Coordinates of C-alpha atoms and ligand atoms in Angstrom, one line a residue:
M1 CA 80.4 -83.9 -104.1
C2 CA 82.3 -81.1 -105.8
G3 CA 82.0 -77.5 -104.7
I4 CA 81.0 -74.6 -107.0
V5 CA 81.4 -70.9 -106.2
G6 CA 80.7 -67.9 -108.4
Y7 CA 80.5 -64.1 -108.3
I8 CA 79.4 -61.2 -110.4
G9 CA 79.3 -57.6 -109.0
D10 CA 81.6 -54.7 -108.2
Q11 CA 84.0 -56.4 -105.9
Q12 CA 87.2 -58.2 -107.1
A13 CA 86.0 -61.8 -107.6
Y14 CA 89.2 -63.7 -106.7
P15 CA 89.1 -63.2 -102.9
V16 CA 85.4 -64.2 -102.8
L17 CA 86.1 -67.3 -104.9
I18 CA 89.1 -68.5 -103.1
K19 CA 87.6 -68.1 -99.7
G20 CA 84.5 -69.8 -101.0
L21 CA 86.6 -72.7 -102.2
H22 CA 88.1 -73.1 -98.8
R23 CA 84.7 -73.2 -97.2
L24 CA 83.5 -75.8 -99.8
E25 CA 86.6 -77.9 -99.7
Y26 CA 85.0 -80.4 -97.4
R27 CA 82.9 -81.4 -100.5
G28 CA 85.9 -82.6 -102.5
Y29 CA 89.6 -81.8 -102.5
D30 CA 91.2 -83.7 -105.4
S31 CA 91.9 -80.6 -107.4
A32 CA 90.7 -77.0 -107.7
G33 CA 90.4 -74.3 -110.4
I34 CA 89.2 -70.8 -111.0
A35 CA 88.2 -68.8 -114.1
L36 CA 88.0 -64.9 -114.2
I37 CA 87.3 -62.3 -116.8
N38 CA 89.4 -59.2 -116.3
E39 CA 88.8 -55.6 -117.2
K40 CA 90.4 -56.1 -120.6
G41 CA 88.0 -58.9 -121.4
D42 CA 90.6 -61.7 -121.1
L43 CA 89.3 -65.0 -119.7
S44 CA 92.0 -66.5 -117.5
C45 CA 91.9 -69.9 -115.9
Y46 CA 94.1 -71.5 -113.3
K47 CA 94.0 -75.1 -112.0
A48 CA 96.0 -77.2 -109.5
K49 CA 96.0 -80.8 -108.4
G50 CA 95.3 -81.3 -104.7
K51 CA 93.9 -78.8 -102.2
V52 CA 92.8 -75.2 -102.6
S53 CA 96.0 -74.1 -101.0
A54 CA 97.9 -75.6 -104.0
L55 CA 95.7 -73.5 -106.3
E56 CA 96.5 -70.4 -104.2
A57 CA 100.2 -71.1 -104.5
A58 CA 99.9 -71.6 -108.3
V59 CA 98.3 -68.2 -108.9
S60 CA 100.5 -66.2 -106.5
D61 CA 102.3 -64.5 -109.4
K62 CA 99.3 -64.5 -111.9
D63 CA 96.8 -61.9 -112.9
V64 CA 93.7 -62.7 -110.9
T65 CA 91.8 -59.4 -111.4
G66 CA 88.2 -59.3 -112.5
T67 CA 84.8 -58.8 -111.0
I68 CA 83.2 -61.9 -112.5
G69 CA 84.4 -65.5 -112.0
I70 CA 83.7 -69.1 -111.2
A71 CA 85.6 -71.7 -109.2
H72 CA 85.5 -75.3 -108.3
T73 CA 86.9 -77.9 -105.9
R74 CA 86.7 -81.4 -107.3
W75 CA 85.9 -84.9 -106.1
A76 CA 86.8 -87.0 -109.1
T77 CA 84.2 -89.1 -110.8
H78 CA 85.3 -89.3 -114.5
G79 CA 89.1 -89.2 -115.0
E80 CA 91.8 -89.2 -112.4
P81 CA 92.5 -86.2 -110.2
N82 CA 95.0 -84.1 -112.2
E83 CA 95.2 -80.6 -113.6
I84 CA 93.8 -81.5 -117.0
N85 CA 90.7 -83.1 -115.5
A86 CA 90.3 -80.2 -113.0
H87 CA 87.5 -77.7 -113.6
P88 CA 86.8 -75.1 -115.1
H89 CA 86.7 -76.7 -118.6
F90 CA 86.8 -74.8 -121.8
S91 CA 84.8 -75.0 -125.0
Q92 CA 86.6 -75.5 -128.4
S93 CA 87.0 -71.7 -129.0
R94 CA 88.0 -71.2 -125.3
N95 CA 85.3 -68.6 -125.1
L96 CA 83.2 -70.5 -122.6
A97 CA 84.4 -71.8 -119.2
L98 CA 82.2 -74.1 -117.1
V99 CA 82.3 -75.7 -113.7
H100 CA 80.1 -78.7 -112.8
N101 CA 79.0 -80.8 -109.9
G102 CA 77.2 -84.1 -110.8
I103 CA 77.4 -86.8 -113.5
I104 CA 76.4 -86.6 -117.1
E105 CA 75.3 -90.1 -117.8
N106 CA 75.1 -89.9 -121.6
Y107 CA 78.4 -88.1 -121.9
K108 CA 79.9 -90.8 -124.1
S109 CA 77.2 -90.5 -126.8
L110 CA 77.3 -86.7 -126.6
R111 CA 81.1 -86.8 -126.9
S112 CA 80.9 -89.0 -130.1
M113 CA 78.2 -86.7 -131.6
L114 CA 80.4 -83.6 -130.8
S115 CA 83.6 -85.3 -132.2
S116 CA 81.7 -86.1 -135.4
H117 CA 81.2 -82.3 -135.6
G118 CA 84.9 -81.6 -135.3
R119 CA 85.1 -80.9 -131.6
T120 CA 88.3 -82.1 -129.9
F121 CA 88.6 -82.9 -126.2
C122 CA 91.5 -82.3 -123.8
S123 CA 90.2 -84.2 -120.7
E124 CA 88.5 -87.4 -119.8
T125 CA 85.7 -85.7 -118.0
D126 CA 81.9 -85.6 -118.7
T127 CA 82.1 -81.9 -117.9
E128 CA 84.1 -81.0 -120.9
V129 CA 81.4 -82.6 -123.0
L130 CA 78.9 -80.2 -121.4
V131 CA 80.7 -77.0 -122.2
Q132 CA 81.4 -78.2 -125.7
L133 CA 77.7 -79.0 -126.1
V134 CA 76.7 -75.5 -124.9
E135 CA 79.0 -73.9 -127.5
Y136 CA 77.9 -76.3 -130.2
M137 CA 74.3 -75.1 -129.5
Q138 CA 75.3 -71.5 -129.5
E139 CA 76.9 -71.9 -132.9
S140 CA 74.4 -74.2 -134.5
H141 CA 71.4 -72.2 -133.4
D142 CA 73.0 -68.8 -133.5
C143 CA 71.7 -68.0 -130.0
N144 CA 72.9 -66.4 -126.8
L145 CA 74.5 -68.3 -123.9
F146 CA 71.3 -68.6 -121.9
T147 CA 69.3 -70.2 -124.8
A148 CA 72.3 -72.4 -125.7
T149 CA 72.5 -73.7 -122.2
Q150 CA 68.7 -74.5 -122.2
L151 CA 69.1 -76.3 -125.5
A152 CA 72.2 -78.2 -124.3
L153 CA 70.6 -79.3 -121.0
K154 CA 67.6 -80.7 -122.8
N155 CA 69.9 -83.3 -124.3
V156 CA 71.6 -84.2 -121.1
V157 CA 70.8 -87.2 -119.0
G158 CA 72.2 -87.1 -115.5
A159 CA 72.7 -84.7 -112.6
Y160 CA 74.3 -81.3 -112.7
A161 CA 74.9 -78.0 -111.0
I162 CA 76.8 -75.8 -113.4
A163 CA 78.1 -72.2 -113.7
I164 CA 79.3 -70.8 -117.0
L165 CA 81.4 -67.8 -118.0
D166 CA 81.3 -66.4 -121.6
K167 CA 84.3 -64.3 -122.7
N168 CA 82.0 -62.5 -125.2
N169 CA 79.5 -61.6 -122.5
P170 CA 81.6 -60.4 -119.6
D171 CA 78.6 -59.0 -117.8
T172 CA 76.6 -62.1 -117.4
L173 CA 76.9 -65.3 -115.4
V174 CA 74.7 -68.3 -116.2
C175 CA 74.0 -71.3 -113.9
A176 CA 71.6 -74.2 -113.8
R177 CA 70.8 -77.3 -111.7
K178 CA 69.2 -80.7 -111.7
G179 CA 69.9 -83.2 -109.0
S180 CA 72.8 -81.3 -107.5
P181 CA 72.2 -78.2 -105.3
L182 CA 73.0 -74.6 -106.3
I183 CA 72.2 -71.5 -104.3
I184 CA 72.2 -67.9 -105.5
G185 CA 73.1 -65.2 -102.9
V186 CA 71.8 -61.8 -103.5
G187 CA 74.0 -59.1 -102.0
K188 CA 74.3 -55.3 -102.3
N189 CA 77.1 -53.6 -104.2
E190 CA 78.9 -50.9 -102.3
D191 CA 76.9 -48.1 -104.0
G192 CA 73.8 -49.8 -102.6
K193 CA 72.2 -49.7 -106.0
N194 CA 72.3 -52.8 -108.1
P195 CA 72.5 -56.2 -106.4
E196 CA 75.6 -58.3 -106.7
F197 CA 75.3 -62.1 -107.0
Y198 CA 77.1 -65.0 -105.4
L199 CA 76.8 -68.7 -106.3
G200 CA 77.5 -71.6 -104.1
S201 CA 76.9 -75.4 -103.9
D202 CA 75.7 -74.6 -100.4
A203 CA 75.4 -71.5 -98.3
T204 CA 78.9 -71.7 -96.8
P205 CA 80.7 -69.5 -99.3
I206 CA 77.8 -67.0 -99.4
I207 CA 76.9 -66.3 -95.7
E208 CA 79.9 -64.0 -95.2
Y209 CA 78.3 -61.5 -97.7
T210 CA 74.6 -61.9 -97.6
D211 CA 71.9 -63.9 -95.9
Q212 CA 69.4 -63.4 -98.8
V213 CA 69.4 -66.5 -101.0
I214 CA 67.5 -68.2 -103.7
Y215 CA 67.5 -72.0 -103.9
L216 CA 67.6 -72.8 -107.5
Q217 CA 64.9 -75.5 -108.2
E218 CA 65.2 -78.7 -110.3
E219 CA 65.8 -78.0 -114.0
E220 CA 66.0 -74.2 -113.6
I221 CA 68.4 -72.0 -115.4
A222 CA 69.4 -68.5 -114.1
L223 CA 71.0 -65.6 -115.7
M224 CA 72.6 -62.9 -113.6
N225 CA 73.9 -59.7 -115.0
R226 CA 76.0 -56.8 -113.8
A227 CA 73.0 -54.4 -113.9
G228 CA 71.5 -56.5 -111.1
D229 CA 68.9 -58.4 -113.1
L230 CA 68.1 -62.0 -112.4
T231 CA 66.2 -64.1 -114.8
I232 CA 65.2 -67.7 -114.0
T233 CA 63.4 -70.1 -116.4
N234 CA 62.9 -73.8 -116.6
L235 CA 64.3 -75.9 -119.5
A236 CA 61.1 -75.1 -121.5
N237 CA 61.9 -71.4 -121.2
V238 CA 58.9 -70.7 -118.9
K239 CA 59.8 -67.8 -116.6
Q240 CA 60.0 -68.7 -112.9
T241 CA 59.5 -66.3 -109.9
P242 CA 62.6 -66.4 -107.7
Q243 CA 61.7 -67.0 -104.0
L244 CA 64.0 -65.2 -101.7
S245 CA 64.9 -66.9 -98.4
T246 CA 66.9 -65.8 -95.3
L247 CA 69.7 -68.1 -94.3
Q248 CA 69.8 -69.4 -90.8
L249 CA 73.6 -69.7 -90.5
S250 CA 76.3 -67.6 -88.9
L251 CA 79.9 -67.2 -89.9
D252 CA 81.4 -68.4 -86.6
Q253 CA 79.6 -71.7 -87.0
L254 CA 81.9 -72.2 -90.0
E255 CA 85.2 -71.6 -88.2
K256 CA 87.3 -74.0 -86.2
G257 CA 87.1 -71.9 -83.0
G258 CA 90.5 -72.8 -81.7
Y259 CA 90.3 -76.5 -82.3
P260 CA 92.9 -78.2 -84.5
H261 CA 90.2 -79.9 -86.6
F262 CA 86.5 -79.4 -87.3
M263 CA 85.9 -83.0 -86.3
L264 CA 87.2 -82.4 -82.7
K265 CA 85.2 -79.2 -82.5
E266 CA 82.1 -81.0 -83.7
I267 CA 82.6 -83.8 -81.2
W268 CA 82.8 -81.3 -78.3
E269 CA 79.8 -79.3 -79.7
Q270 CA 77.5 -82.3 -79.2
P271 CA 76.0 -81.4 -75.8
D272 CA 75.1 -77.9 -77.0
A273 CA 74.0 -79.1 -80.4
L274 CA 71.6 -81.6 -78.8
R275 CA 70.3 -79.0 -76.4
T276 CA 69.4 -76.8 -79.4
C277 CA 67.9 -79.8 -81.2
I278 CA 65.5 -80.6 -78.3
R279 CA 64.7 -77.0 -77.4
G280 CA 61.0 -76.2 -77.8
R281 CA 60.4 -79.8 -78.7
L282 CA 60.8 -81.6 -75.4
N283 CA 58.9 -80.1 -72.5
V284 CA 59.9 -81.6 -69.2
S285 CA 57.5 -79.5 -67.1
N286 CA 54.5 -80.5 -69.1
K287 CA 55.9 -84.0 -69.9
D288 CA 55.3 -83.4 -73.5
V289 CA 57.0 -83.8 -76.9
I290 CA 56.0 -81.4 -79.7
L291 CA 57.3 -82.0 -83.2
S292 CA 55.7 -79.5 -85.6
G293 CA 56.5 -81.8 -88.5
I294 CA 54.0 -84.4 -87.4
I295 CA 51.3 -82.1 -85.9
D296 CA 49.5 -81.7 -89.3
H297 CA 50.2 -85.3 -90.3
K298 CA 49.3 -87.2 -87.1
E299 CA 47.0 -89.5 -88.9
K300 CA 49.7 -90.7 -91.3
F301 CA 51.8 -91.8 -88.3
I302 CA 48.9 -93.2 -86.2
N303 CA 47.6 -95.2 -89.1
A304 CA 51.0 -96.2 -90.6
R305 CA 51.1 -99.8 -91.5
R306 CA 54.9 -99.6 -91.5
I307 CA 57.8 -97.1 -91.4
I308 CA 60.6 -97.4 -93.9
I309 CA 63.8 -95.4 -93.2
C310 CA 66.2 -94.8 -96.1
A311 CA 69.7 -93.6 -95.5
C312 CA 73.4 -94.1 -96.2
G313 CA 76.5 -94.4 -94.1
T314 CA 76.4 -92.9 -90.6
S315 CA 72.8 -91.8 -91.2
W316 CA 71.9 -95.5 -91.8
H317 CA 73.4 -96.3 -88.4
S318 CA 71.3 -93.7 -86.7
A319 CA 68.3 -95.0 -88.6
L320 CA 68.9 -98.5 -87.1
I321 CA 68.8 -97.0 -83.6
G322 CA 65.7 -95.1 -84.6
K323 CA 64.1 -98.4 -85.7
Y324 CA 64.7 -100.1 -82.3
F325 CA 63.3 -97.0 -80.5
I326 CA 60.2 -96.4 -82.7
E327 CA 59.3 -100.1 -82.6
E328 CA 59.6 -100.2 -78.9
A329 CA 57.9 -96.9 -78.1
A330 CA 55.3 -96.6 -80.9
Q331 CA 54.7 -100.2 -81.8
I332 CA 55.0 -99.7 -85.5
P333 CA 57.2 -102.1 -87.6
V334 CA 60.2 -100.2 -89.0
E335 CA 62.4 -101.3 -91.8
V336 CA 65.8 -99.6 -92.4
E337 CA 67.1 -99.6 -96.0
Y338 CA 70.3 -98.7 -97.6
A339 CA 69.0 -96.0 -100.0
S340 CA 71.3 -97.2 -102.7
E341 CA 69.8 -100.7 -102.6
F342 CA 66.2 -99.6 -102.1
R343 CA 66.1 -97.3 -105.2
Y344 CA 67.2 -100.1 -107.5
R345 CA 64.8 -102.8 -106.3
N346 CA 61.1 -102.7 -106.9
P347 CA 60.2 -102.4 -103.3
V348 CA 56.7 -103.1 -102.0
I349 CA 55.3 -99.8 -100.7
Y350 CA 51.8 -99.4 -99.4
P351 CA 49.9 -96.1 -99.5
D352 CA 49.8 -96.2 -95.7
D353 CA 53.6 -96.5 -95.4
V354 CA 55.6 -93.6 -94.0
V355 CA 59.0 -93.3 -95.6
I356 CA 61.6 -91.4 -93.7
A357 CA 64.8 -90.1 -95.2
V358 CA 67.6 -89.5 -92.8
S359 CA 70.4 -87.4 -94.2
Q360 CA 72.8 -84.8 -92.7
S361 CA 73.4 -83.0 -95.9
G362 CA 69.9 -83.5 -97.3
E363 CA 71.7 -83.9 -100.7
T364 CA 72.8 -87.6 -100.8
A365 CA 71.8 -88.7 -104.3
D366 CA 70.8 -92.2 -103.4
T367 CA 68.6 -91.1 -100.5
L368 CA 67.0 -88.5 -102.7
A369 CA 66.3 -91.1 -105.4
A370 CA 64.9 -93.5 -102.8
I371 CA 62.3 -91.1 -101.6
Q372 CA 61.4 -90.0 -105.1
L373 CA 60.7 -93.7 -105.8
A374 CA 58.6 -94.0 -102.6
K375 CA 56.7 -90.9 -103.6
Q376 CA 55.8 -92.3 -107.0
K377 CA 54.4 -95.3 -105.1
G378 CA 52.3 -93.1 -103.0
A379 CA 54.0 -93.1 -99.6
F380 CA 54.0 -90.2 -97.2
L381 CA 57.5 -88.8 -97.0
Y382 CA 59.2 -87.4 -93.9
G383 CA 62.7 -85.9 -93.9
I384 CA 65.2 -85.8 -91.1
C385 CA 68.0 -83.5 -92.4
N386 CA 70.5 -81.0 -90.9
V387 CA 71.0 -78.7 -93.9
I388 CA 68.1 -76.3 -94.0
G389 CA 66.5 -75.9 -97.5
S390 CA 68.4 -79.0 -98.8
S391 CA 66.9 -81.1 -101.6
I392 CA 65.6 -83.9 -99.4
A393 CA 64.1 -81.4 -97.0
R394 CA 62.3 -79.9 -99.9
A395 CA 61.3 -83.1 -101.6
T396 CA 59.5 -84.5 -98.5
D397 CA 56.0 -83.9 -97.3
S398 CA 57.1 -82.9 -93.9
G399 CA 60.0 -83.3 -91.6
T400 CA 62.2 -82.3 -88.7
Y401 CA 65.5 -80.4 -88.9
L402 CA 68.4 -81.5 -86.6
H403 CA 69.4 -77.9 -85.8
V404 CA 72.9 -79.1 -84.8
G405 CA 74.7 -76.5 -86.8
P406 CA 76.8 -77.0 -89.9
E407 CA 78.9 -80.1 -89.9
I408 CA 82.2 -79.5 -91.8
G409 CA 84.4 -82.5 -90.8
V410 CA 83.8 -85.3 -93.4
A411 CA 83.4 -87.8 -90.6
S412 CA 80.0 -87.3 -89.2
T413 CA 79.8 -86.9 -85.4
K414 CA 77.2 -84.3 -84.1
A415 CA 74.9 -85.1 -87.0
F416 CA 74.8 -88.8 -85.8
T417 CA 73.8 -87.9 -82.3
G418 CA 71.5 -85.3 -83.6
Q419 CA 69.8 -87.8 -85.8
V420 CA 69.5 -90.3 -82.9
I421 CA 67.9 -87.8 -80.6
T422 CA 65.6 -86.5 -83.3
L423 CA 64.5 -90.1 -84.0
A424 CA 63.9 -90.5 -80.3
L425 CA 61.7 -87.4 -80.3
L426 CA 59.8 -88.7 -83.3
G427 CA 59.3 -92.1 -81.6
L428 CA 58.0 -90.3 -78.5
A429 CA 55.8 -88.0 -80.5
I430 CA 54.2 -90.9 -82.3
A431 CA 53.9 -92.9 -79.0
K432 CA 52.0 -89.9 -77.5
E433 CA 49.5 -89.9 -80.4
K434 CA 49.1 -93.7 -80.3
H435 CA 49.1 -94.0 -76.5
S436 CA 51.4 -96.9 -77.0
L437 CA 53.4 -96.2 -73.8
S438 CA 52.2 -96.0 -70.2
D439 CA 52.2 -92.5 -68.8
E440 CA 54.8 -93.5 -66.3
M441 CA 57.2 -94.8 -69.0
F442 CA 56.5 -91.8 -71.3
H443 CA 57.4 -89.4 -68.6
M444 CA 60.4 -91.3 -67.6
L445 CA 61.7 -91.3 -71.2
I446 CA 61.1 -87.5 -71.5
D447 CA 62.9 -86.8 -68.2
E448 CA 65.9 -88.9 -69.1
L449 CA 66.1 -87.6 -72.7
E450 CA 66.4 -84.1 -71.3
M451 CA 69.4 -85.1 -69.3
I452 CA 71.3 -86.6 -72.3
P453 CA 73.2 -83.3 -73.2
D454 CA 74.6 -83.0 -69.7
K455 CA 75.5 -86.7 -69.6
M456 CA 77.3 -86.2 -73.0
Q457 CA 79.3 -83.3 -71.4
W458 CA 80.2 -85.6 -68.5
T459 CA 81.3 -88.3 -71.0
L460 CA 83.5 -85.9 -72.9
E461 CA 85.2 -84.6 -69.8
H462 CA 85.9 -88.1 -68.5
N463 CA 87.3 -89.4 -71.8
K464 CA 89.3 -86.5 -73.1
D465 CA 92.8 -87.7 -72.2
I466 CA 93.0 -90.6 -74.6
A467 CA 95.6 -89.2 -77.0
S468 CA 98.5 -91.2 -75.6
F469 CA 96.3 -94.3 -75.3
A470 CA 95.3 -94.0 -78.9
Q471 CA 99.0 -93.8 -79.9
M472 CA 99.3 -97.4 -78.7
F473 CA 97.0 -98.6 -81.4
T474 CA 98.6 -97.0 -84.5
Y475 CA 100.2 -100.4 -85.1
A476 CA 96.9 -102.1 -85.6
K477 CA 95.8 -103.3 -89.0
N478 CA 92.3 -104.3 -87.9
F479 CA 89.8 -103.5 -85.2
I480 CA 86.6 -105.3 -84.2
Y481 CA 83.7 -103.4 -82.6
L482 CA 81.0 -105.3 -80.7
G483 CA 77.7 -104.3 -79.3
R484 CA 74.2 -105.8 -78.7
G485 CA 70.7 -104.3 -79.1
Y486 CA 70.8 -100.5 -79.2
N487 CA 74.6 -100.7 -79.2
Y488 CA 75.0 -102.9 -82.3
P489 CA 74.6 -99.8 -84.6
V490 CA 77.0 -98.0 -82.3
A491 CA 79.6 -100.7 -83.0
L492 CA 79.0 -100.2 -86.7
E493 CA 79.4 -96.4 -86.3
G494 CA 82.6 -96.8 -84.2
A495 CA 84.1 -99.0 -86.9
L496 CA 83.1 -96.7 -89.7
K497 CA 84.6 -93.7 -87.9
L498 CA 87.9 -95.5 -87.5
K499 CA 88.0 -96.7 -91.1
E500 CA 87.3 -93.4 -92.7
I501 CA 89.8 -91.2 -91.0
S502 CA 92.6 -93.5 -89.9
Y503 CA 92.4 -96.0 -92.8
I504 CA 92.6 -98.9 -90.4
H505 CA 90.3 -101.8 -91.4
A506 CA 87.5 -102.2 -88.8
E507 CA 84.3 -104.3 -88.6
G508 CA 81.3 -103.8 -86.4
Y509 CA 79.3 -106.9 -85.3
P510 CA 76.5 -107.8 -83.0
A511 CA 78.5 -109.3 -80.2
A512 CA 76.7 -112.7 -80.2
E513 CA 77.6 -113.1 -83.9
M514 CA 81.3 -113.5 -83.1
K515 CA 81.0 -117.2 -82.4
H516 CA 79.5 -117.7 -85.9
G517 CA 82.7 -116.9 -87.6
P518 CA 84.6 -113.6 -86.8
I519 CA 86.0 -115.1 -83.6
A520 CA 88.5 -116.9 -85.9
L521 CA 90.1 -113.4 -86.4
I522 CA 91.0 -112.9 -82.7
D523 CA 94.6 -113.1 -81.6
E524 CA 96.9 -111.0 -79.4
E525 CA 97.2 -108.4 -82.2
M526 CA 93.5 -107.7 -82.5
P527 CA 91.9 -104.8 -80.5
V528 CA 88.3 -105.5 -79.8
V529 CA 86.1 -102.5 -78.7
V530 CA 83.1 -103.7 -76.8
I531 CA 80.2 -101.5 -75.8
A532 CA 79.2 -103.1 -72.5
P533 CA 76.9 -100.8 -70.4
K534 CA 75.4 -102.2 -67.2
K535 CA 72.0 -102.7 -68.8
G536 CA 69.7 -105.4 -70.2
M537 CA 72.2 -107.7 -71.9
Y538 CA 75.1 -107.1 -69.6
D539 CA 75.7 -110.7 -68.5
K540 CA 75.6 -111.9 -72.1
I541 CA 78.2 -109.3 -73.2
V542 CA 80.4 -110.3 -70.2
S543 CA 80.4 -113.8 -71.7
N544 CA 81.2 -112.5 -75.1
I545 CA 84.2 -110.6 -73.6
Q546 CA 85.4 -113.8 -71.8
E547 CA 85.4 -115.6 -75.2
I548 CA 87.6 -112.9 -76.7
K549 CA 89.9 -112.8 -73.7
S550 CA 90.5 -116.5 -73.7
R551 CA 91.7 -116.0 -77.3
K552 CA 94.1 -113.2 -76.2
G553 CA 92.2 -110.3 -77.9
K554 CA 92.9 -106.9 -76.5
I555 CA 89.7 -105.5 -74.9
I556 CA 88.8 -101.8 -75.0
S557 CA 85.4 -101.4 -73.4
V558 CA 82.8 -98.8 -72.9
V559 CA 81.3 -99.3 -69.4
T560 CA 78.9 -97.6 -67.1
E561 CA 80.4 -95.5 -64.3
G562 CA 81.0 -97.7 -61.3
D563 CA 81.3 -101.0 -63.3
T564 CA 84.1 -103.2 -62.0
V565 CA 83.5 -106.5 -63.7
V566 CA 84.1 -105.5 -67.3
R567 CA 86.6 -102.9 -66.2
D568 CA 88.8 -105.7 -64.6
M569 CA 88.5 -107.8 -67.8
S570 CA 89.6 -104.9 -70.1
D571 CA 92.9 -103.6 -71.2
Y572 CA 91.4 -100.1 -71.4
C573 CA 88.1 -98.7 -70.3
F574 CA 86.0 -95.7 -71.4
V575 CA 83.3 -94.7 -68.9
I576 CA 79.9 -93.3 -69.5
P577 CA 77.2 -92.3 -67.1
D578 CA 74.1 -94.5 -66.5
T579 CA 71.1 -93.9 -68.7
R580 CA 68.2 -95.9 -70.2
D581 CA 69.2 -98.6 -72.7
C582 CA 67.6 -96.7 -75.6
Y583 CA 69.7 -93.6 -74.9
V584 CA 73.1 -95.3 -74.4
P585 CA 74.1 -94.9 -78.1
M586 CA 74.3 -91.1 -77.7
L587 CA 76.8 -91.5 -74.9
A588 CA 78.7 -94.7 -75.9
V589 CA 79.5 -93.3 -79.4
I590 CA 81.5 -90.3 -77.9
P591 CA 84.6 -92.3 -76.7
L592 CA 84.5 -94.1 -80.0
Q593 CA 84.5 -90.8 -81.9
L594 CA 87.4 -89.6 -79.8
L595 CA 89.3 -92.9 -80.2
S596 CA 89.1 -92.7 -84.0
Y597 CA 90.0 -89.1 -84.0
Y598 CA 93.2 -89.6 -81.8
V599 CA 94.3 -92.7 -83.7
A600 CA 94.0 -90.8 -87.0
V601 CA 95.9 -87.8 -85.6
A602 CA 98.6 -90.2 -84.2
K603 CA 98.9 -91.7 -87.7
G604 CA 99.3 -88.3 -89.2
R605 CA 96.0 -88.5 -91.2
N606 CA 94.1 -85.5 -92.6
V607 CA 91.2 -85.9 -90.2
D608 CA 88.8 -83.4 -91.7
Q609 CA 89.5 -84.4 -95.3
P610 CA 90.3 -88.1 -95.4
R611 CA 91.4 -89.5 -98.7
N612 CA 88.8 -90.5 -101.4
L613 CA 85.9 -89.1 -99.4
A614 CA 83.7 -86.1 -99.6
K615 CA 81.2 -84.7 -97.2
S616 CA 78.2 -84.8 -99.4
V617 CA 77.7 -87.6 -101.9
T618 CA 75.6 -86.1 -104.6
V619 CA 76.5 -88.7 -107.2
E620 CA 75.5 -92.4 -107.3
Ligands
M6R1 O1 74.5 -86.4 -95.7 P1 74.1 -87.8 -95.4 O2 73.8 -88.0 -94.0 O3 73.0 -88.3 -96.3 O4 75.4 -88.7 -95.8 C1 75.4 -90.1 -95.7 C2 76.8 -90.6 -95.7 O5 77.5 -90.2 -96.9 C3 77.6 -90.1 -94.5 O6 77.0 -90.4 -93.3 C4 79.0 -90.7 -94.5 O7 79.0 -92.1 -94.2 C5 79.9 -90.0 -93.5 N1 81.2 -89.8 -94.1 C6 80.1 -90.8 -92.3 O8 81.0 -90.2 -91.4

C-alpha cells in the first residue's frame, strides 16, 4: 500500500527519491517523508501530511544534500495520517531511520517489551516499534545493523518491506521484505566502476535509471554499500545468490501523455492494450489460441474437477465474467471467491482443482494468502497478473500476464478489460484441449475476439462527448446499475467505478433481482444505468426497464448500435457495436468507465488518487 524508495551511490539522492515518490504516490498519499545522510554525516529527516508535493514544499528551504537516502509515501494503517505518524521513523538515539510498508501484527507486545527496557515512542505506528527493535538488538547484542535487522525480524509477526539508514554507517543501506514487495535496481555510477543501488516498492521509481533489477525474495535481507557490494541473506543468515532480471517497462508508459489524468489515458489505451494482450496468443489465420502458461500443464486443466478463481475488487468482477465464459466454453464448473473470505474459511480443495488468482498488481495480500492456502491443500495454482515478477506471479505454478502496461490510476480500467480478454483466451485454450466446443463455434469465437480491440475503439469514439451529460448527475446521491448474464458483473464494475472516484453511493444488481427489494428505492431522483445489448435476454431487460420507468426512475442505457426500443425508453443512451454475448462486457464497461470519470471530474474529485484508497492493497 505504501511506497518505498531508496538510493545509495554517487548521485545526489534527493532528486531520485522525490521523483520516485511521485511515481509511487498511487500506492498511498496520506503523508510522505524522506531521510538523507549528508557529507558531514548528519541524518536529516523531513515529513509532511498529504501529497508528495506538500513534502517538496516543506523542504524547499532545507538542506537536502546527500548521496544516500530513503523515502516513503504512506497509506495509513496504524495511526491517523499526520506528520508524526509519517515515515521515516527514528530509533531512540535517532541514529536509525526506517521506512516500512506492511503491518507488524505483534507490534503491541513488542512495544510493551521495548517500553519495559526504557524505550519511548513518539508515534502510534507499528513501524516505530520496528526501528526501535532493530536498535535494541544492535545494542543488546553489540552487533552491526545487518545482524541487528536479522535478529529483529525473527521476532516480528506480520508483513514488511523495509529500508533502514544508520547515521553511524553512512555508506550502507539495509533493506528486507516479507509479504510486501521490494525491488533493488542495480545501476552504474558515472565513473562506470562501482554499481549504484536503487530501491523501490515496485519498478516505477527505478526504470528511469536502470532496467537491471533484483526482486528480493520472502524473508531476505540485503545490504548495499557504496563500494558496490550487495549481500543478501535469509533470516537464518544463509547467503542467497542474487538473480538479476531485466525490466520490461518503459518510461513513457509511466507518463500521462497529454491526458489530464492517468485514468482517462488508461481508458483510451484499452484497444491497444488488448491488442498487445492477444498478440501471439490468438491466431485468426490458423484459428488457434496458444497460451504458453497452459501448454506444459494441459492435463491439469483437462482433468480439472473444478476451477476456483480468487480475487478482490475489480479483479473479482472480471473473474465472474471469466466463470461464465469458462463454464460455457470449457464445461468445467467454476467458483469465484473473494480472496479475503476464502483465506479465512477452511475451504474444500481437491488435488484436481485448479485455483486461479486474478490480480492486476499481483501483490494483493488477501489474494496472495488465498493461493498460499490453496497450495498447502495441494491445488495447482495459475496466476493472471499484470505486474511482471509480482509476488502472485511468482507464487503460482504457471500463469498468463495481461501485458496491458502499467496501470497507475487507482480506479482499474484497462486491467479489467485485460483480465476479461485473458480469461476468454484461457477459456478458449482449455476448450481447445477438451474439444468442448464445435469447430464452428470455436472459430467464430476466435474471429470475434480478434475484433474486440477495434470495437472498443469505436465505442470510445462514439461515447467520448459525455462530459456535459455527466455534469447533470453530480446532484445524485445514489445510482443503481443493472445487467443480466455476462453483464451483471459489468453492472457491479460500473457501480464500483462510480463509488471509488466520485464518492456517490452506487449498487450493482442482476436486473431481475430488482423486484425482490431494491425497486423500492426507485423514484424520480434515482439514475438507473441499464446494460441492455440486443442479445439473449433483451426482451427480459426491456421489461425490467419498463418497471423502473413506471416508477419514474431515470434510465441511462447501454444499447447495441441501431437499437430503437430501449433508446426510446431511455433518458440517455450509450451505444456499443454488436458482438457476441460473452464479449459484450469489454465494450459495455467503456461508457461506464467514462461516465464515472466525467462525473468525478465534474464533482472536482481527485480522479487518480481518490480518498482512502491505494492502488495496491498489500495489507489485510
Ligand atoms: O491488484 P488487484 O487486482 O489484486 O487489486 C484488487 C483490488 O484492490 C482492485 O481491483 C480495486 O478494487 C480497484 N481500486 C478497483 O478499481
